[in-house]
Coordinates of C-alpha atoms in Angstrom, one line a residue:
M230 CA 0.1 0.0 -0.1
A231 CA 1.3 3.2 -1.6
G232 CA 2.1 5.8 1.4
T233 CA 0.2 8.9 1.8
D234 CA 1.7 12.0 -0.6
W235 CA 2.1 15.1 1.7
N236 CA 3.2 17.2 -1.4
P237 CA 0.2 19.8 -1.5
W238 CA 0.8 20.3 -5.0
R239 CA 0.7 16.9 -6.4
R240 CA -2.4 16.4 -3.8
L241 CA -4.2 19.6 -5.6
L242 CA -3.2 17.9 -9.4
A243 CA -4.8 14.7 -8.4
L244 CA -8.0 16.1 -7.8
P245 CA -10.5 15.5 -10.4
N246 CA -11.3 18.3 -12.9
E247 CA -14.8 18.5 -11.2
S248 CA -13.5 19.2 -7.6
R249 CA -14.9 22.5 -6.6
A250 CA -11.7 22.7 -4.5
K251 CA -9.5 22.5 -7.0
T252 CA -11.6 25.0 -9.3
I253 CA -11.4 27.6 -6.3
I254 CA -7.4 26.9 -5.7
V255 CA -6.5 27.0 -9.4
A256 CA -8.5 30.3 -9.9
F257 CA -6.9 32.1 -7.0
L258 CA -3.6 31.1 -8.3
V259 CA -4.0 32.3 -11.7
S260 CA -5.6 35.6 -10.2
A261 CA -2.5 35.9 -8.1
I262 CA 0.0 35.2 -10.6
C263 CA -1.8 37.8 -13.1
A264 CA -2.0 40.6 -10.4
L265 CA 1.5 40.0 -9.7
L266 CA 2.4 40.3 -13.6
V267 CA 0.6 43.4 -14.0
S268 CA 1.9 45.0 -11.0
S269 CA 5.5 44.1 -12.1
A270 CA 4.7 45.6 -15.5
T271 CA 3.3 49.0 -14.2
V272 CA 6.3 49.3 -12.1
L273 CA 8.8 48.3 -14.9
L274 CA 6.9 50.6 -17.5
R275 CA 6.2 53.6 -15.2
P276 CA 9.5 55.5 -16.1
I277 CA 8.8 54.8 -19.7
Q278 CA 5.3 56.0 -19.4
T279 CA 6.2 59.2 -17.7
A280 CA 9.0 59.8 -20.5
N281 CA 5.9 59.3 -23.0
R282 CA 3.7 61.6 -21.3
A283 CA 6.6 64.3 -21.4
A284 CA 7.3 63.9 -25.0
E285 CA 3.2 64.0 -25.9
E286 CA 3.3 67.5 -23.6
Q287 CA 6.3 68.7 -25.2
A288 CA 4.8 67.9 -28.7
R289 CA 1.6 69.8 -27.6
I290 CA 3.2 72.7 -26.8
G291 CA 5.4 72.7 -30.2
D292 CA 2.0 72.4 -32.1
L293 CA 0.6 75.5 -29.9
V294 CA 4.0 77.2 -30.8
R295 CA 3.9 76.8 -34.6
G296 CA 0.3 78.2 -34.6
I297 CA 1.5 81.7 -33.4
P298 CA 3.1 84.1 -36.2
G299 CA 6.5 84.3 -35.6
M300 CA 6.9 82.4 -32.8
A301 CA 8.7 79.3 -33.8
A302 CA 11.4 81.6 -35.0
L303 CA 11.2 83.3 -31.7
L304 CA 11.7 80.0 -29.7
E305 CA 14.3 79.1 -32.3
E306 CA 16.7 82.3 -31.6
S307 CA 16.2 82.0 -28.1
G308 CA 17.4 78.6 -28.2
G309 CA 15.1 77.5 -25.0
T310 CA 12.4 74.9 -24.2
L311 CA 9.0 75.7 -23.3
S312 CA 8.0 74.3 -19.4
T313 CA 4.5 73.9 -18.4
V314 CA 3.1 75.2 -15.0
V315 CA 0.1 75.5 -13.3
I316 CA -0.6 78.7 -11.6
N317 CA -3.0 79.6 -9.1
L318 CA -4.6 83.0 -10.3
N319 CA -5.2 84.1 -6.7
T320 CA -1.8 84.4 -5.8
G321 CA 0.2 84.5 -9.7
R322 CA 2.4 81.6 -8.0
A323 CA 2.7 78.0 -9.1
A324 CA -0.1 75.8 -8.0
Q325 CA 0.9 73.8 -4.6
D326 CA -1.7 70.7 -5.0
V327 CA -2.7 70.7 -8.8
T328 CA -0.6 69.5 -11.5
A329 CA -1.0 69.5 -15.4
E330 CA -2.2 66.1 -14.7
T331 CA -4.7 67.0 -12.5
L332 CA -5.7 70.2 -13.3
D333 CA -8.9 68.8 -15.6
A334 CA -10.1 66.8 -12.7
A335 CA -9.6 70.1 -10.2
L336 CA -11.8 72.1 -12.4
T337 CA -14.6 69.7 -12.1
D338 CA -15.0 70.8 -8.5
M339 CA -16.7 74.4 -8.6
A340 CA -15.2 75.1 -5.5
N341 CA -11.9 75.6 -7.9
W342 CA -13.7 78.7 -9.6
T343 CA -14.6 82.4 -8.7
V344 CA -17.8 83.7 -9.7
L345 CA -17.3 87.4 -11.1
D346 CA -19.4 90.3 -10.4
A347 CA -20.8 92.1 -13.4
G348 CA -18.0 94.9 -12.5
A349 CA -15.2 92.8 -12.8
D350 CA -16.6 90.3 -15.7
I351 CA -15.5 92.5 -18.4
A352 CA -14.8 89.6 -20.5
G353 CA -18.4 88.1 -20.1
L354 CA -17.2 84.8 -18.5
G355 CA -19.3 84.5 -15.8
Q356 CA -17.0 82.6 -13.8
R357 CA -12.9 82.2 -13.7
P358 CA -11.0 79.1 -13.2
N359 CA -8.6 79.3 -9.9
F360 CA -6.5 77.4 -11.9
A361 CA -4.5 77.5 -15.3
Q362 CA -1.9 75.9 -17.3
I363 CA 0.3 78.2 -18.8
F364 CA 3.9 77.6 -20.8
L365 CA 7.2 79.7 -19.9
L366 CA 10.6 80.4 -21.6
R367 CA 13.5 80.8 -19.4
D368 CA 17.2 82.0 -19.6
D369 CA 19.8 82.9 -17.6
D370 CA 17.9 86.0 -16.8
G371 CA 14.6 84.5 -15.6
V372 CA 11.3 84.4 -17.8
S373 CA 11.9 85.5 -21.4
L374 CA 8.7 84.5 -22.8
A375 CA 5.0 83.5 -21.5
L376 CA 2.2 81.8 -23.4
L377 CA -1.0 82.5 -21.4
P378 CA -4.2 81.0 -22.3
V379 CA -6.9 83.6 -22.3
A380 CA -10.9 83.2 -22.9
G381 CA -13.7 86.1 -23.6
Q382 CA -17.1 86.7 -25.5
G383 CA -16.8 87.9 -29.0
Y384 CA -19.5 88.6 -31.3
G385 CA -21.0 85.2 -32.2
G386 CA -19.8 83.1 -28.8
Q387 CA -16.7 82.3 -27.0
I388 CA -13.0 83.3 -28.1
D389 CA -10.3 81.5 -26.7
A390 CA -6.6 82.2 -27.6
I391 CA -3.1 81.5 -26.8
L392 CA -1.3 85.2 -25.8
A393 CA 2.8 85.3 -26.0
V394 CA 4.4 87.9 -24.1
H395 CA 7.8 88.8 -24.0
G396 CA 9.7 88.9 -20.7
D397 CA 9.2 92.4 -19.6
M398 CA 5.8 91.4 -19.3
N399 CA 4.7 94.3 -21.2
T400 CA 5.1 93.3 -24.4
I401 CA 2.9 91.3 -27.0
A402 CA 5.1 88.6 -28.9
G403 CA 2.0 87.0 -30.7
I404 CA -1.3 85.7 -30.5
A405 CA -3.0 82.7 -31.7
I406 CA -7.0 82.2 -31.9
T407 CA -7.8 78.6 -31.3
Q408 CA -11.4 78.6 -31.2
H409 CA -14.3 81.1 -32.2
A410 CA -17.8 81.4 -33.4
E411 CA -17.4 84.7 -35.1
T412 CA -19.4 85.6 -38.6
P413 CA -16.7 84.1 -41.5
G414 CA -15.1 86.6 -43.5
L415 CA -16.1 89.7 -40.8
G416 CA -15.0 88.7 -37.0
G417 CA -14.0 85.1 -38.3
R418 CA -11.1 86.9 -39.7
I419 CA -9.4 87.3 -36.5
E420 CA -8.0 83.9 -37.1
D421 CA -6.2 85.1 -40.3
R422 CA -2.3 85.2 -39.5
S423 CA -2.3 88.6 -41.5
W424 CA -4.5 90.0 -38.6
Q425 CA -3.0 88.4 -36.1
Q426 CA 0.9 89.8 -37.3
N427 CA -0.7 93.0 -35.9
F428 CA 0.1 92.0 -32.2
P429 CA 3.8 91.4 -31.6
G430 CA 5.6 94.8 -30.5
T431 CA 2.1 95.9 -28.9
I432 CA 2.3 97.4 -25.2
I433 CA 0.1 96.3 -22.7
R434 CA 0.4 98.9 -20.2
D435 CA 1.2 102.5 -19.6
D436 CA 3.6 103.8 -17.4
S437 CA 1.0 104.2 -14.6
G438 CA 0.2 100.7 -14.8
D439 CA -2.9 100.8 -16.6
V440 CA -3.7 98.0 -19.2
R441 CA -4.3 100.0 -22.4
F442 CA -4.5 97.3 -24.8
S443 CA -7.1 98.1 -27.7
V444 CA -8.3 96.8 -30.5
A445 CA -8.8 100.2 -32.9
R446 CA -12.0 100.9 -34.8
G447 CA -9.7 101.7 -37.7
D448 CA -6.2 101.3 -38.1
A449 CA -3.9 101.4 -35.0
T450 CA -2.5 105.2 -34.2
T451 CA -0.8 104.2 -30.7
D452 CA 1.5 101.5 -29.3
Y453 CA -1.0 100.1 -27.3
E454 CA -3.5 99.2 -30.2
V455 CA -3.6 96.6 -33.2
D456 CA -5.7 97.3 -36.1
G457 CA -9.2 96.5 -36.2
I458 CA -11.5 94.6 -38.5
T459 CA -13.8 96.2 -41.2
G460 CA -17.1 95.5 -40.1
A461 CA -16.2 93.5 -37.0
T462 CA -16.4 96.1 -34.3
R463 CA -18.3 94.0 -31.7
T464 CA -15.4 91.4 -32.2
G465 CA -12.8 93.8 -32.0
S466 CA -14.5 95.3 -28.8
G467 CA -14.8 91.4 -27.4
I468 CA -11.0 90.9 -28.1
T469 CA -10.2 94.1 -26.4
R470 CA -12.4 93.1 -23.0
M471 CA -11.0 89.9 -23.3
M472 CA -7.1 91.0 -23.4
R473 CA -7.8 93.7 -20.7
F474 CA -9.4 90.9 -18.2
W475 CA -6.8 88.5 -18.7
L476 CA -4.2 91.1 -18.0
G477 CA -5.3 92.8 -15.5
P478 CA -5.6 91.9 -11.7
D479 CA -8.4 89.5 -12.3
G480 CA -6.9 87.5 -14.3
Y481 CA -2.8 87.0 -14.8
G482 CA -2.1 90.2 -13.3
P483 CA -0.8 88.9 -9.8
L484 CA 1.3 86.4 -12.1
I485 CA 2.5 89.1 -14.5
D486 CA 3.6 91.6 -11.6
A487 CA 5.6 88.6 -9.9
I488 CA 7.6 87.8 -13.2
A489 CA 8.3 91.3 -13.7
R490 CA 9.6 91.4 -10.5
G491 CA 11.7 88.7 -11.0
E492 CA 10.0 86.3 -8.4
F493 CA 8.8 83.8 -10.7

């Protein structure tokens, strides 16, 4: 008579396939092995995933920059690389608990939005996010270029744009209109590069610190103006209000002041 086999693995295999115990144990072992493999793969692939996300972000920034007239050449001359940072618009500083990866989730919480009163809401937004993702180009002296997302109401709906500002934070380097609903052939001409090329060199504030930027009703006559678009006065007014809001104290004002002081 054969002795009892105390090897648990052989005893498990010896059980009939219809055995409930065998089925449960095999299923448990397979699940445990799969979980271990997935966990190991996650750990091993995390550096690659992080690198891929960084590469995708740089590619997205690159695409954005190429959409701004003259911006690609400006970056090439500067020899720098744009970095991304999420800022707290209330303080003008880098956000402590919100990153580019968590920004969208953070903005689903209405506690992270500020309701604007009628006097402050010159851009017609109703409310403003407390956090925004911006892009910075740095050199040895600090920030040399800032790309700032802006938005406001035009004639046909909301206008979204990316505004590029030189390191003095008072001279516009360029603009790209990324979305709008303006009338084709009239206000819709804001997406034309020929119009956007009026922006580089435009001054934002006067010596007293007041935001003076404006879209003129006709040809620009001061350093604070860009040419207007014939037949699109309301669109031009919307751009003016949008720019003045975001470049003022309720928009990027605290950030602009911090960068101008060399504190960012």
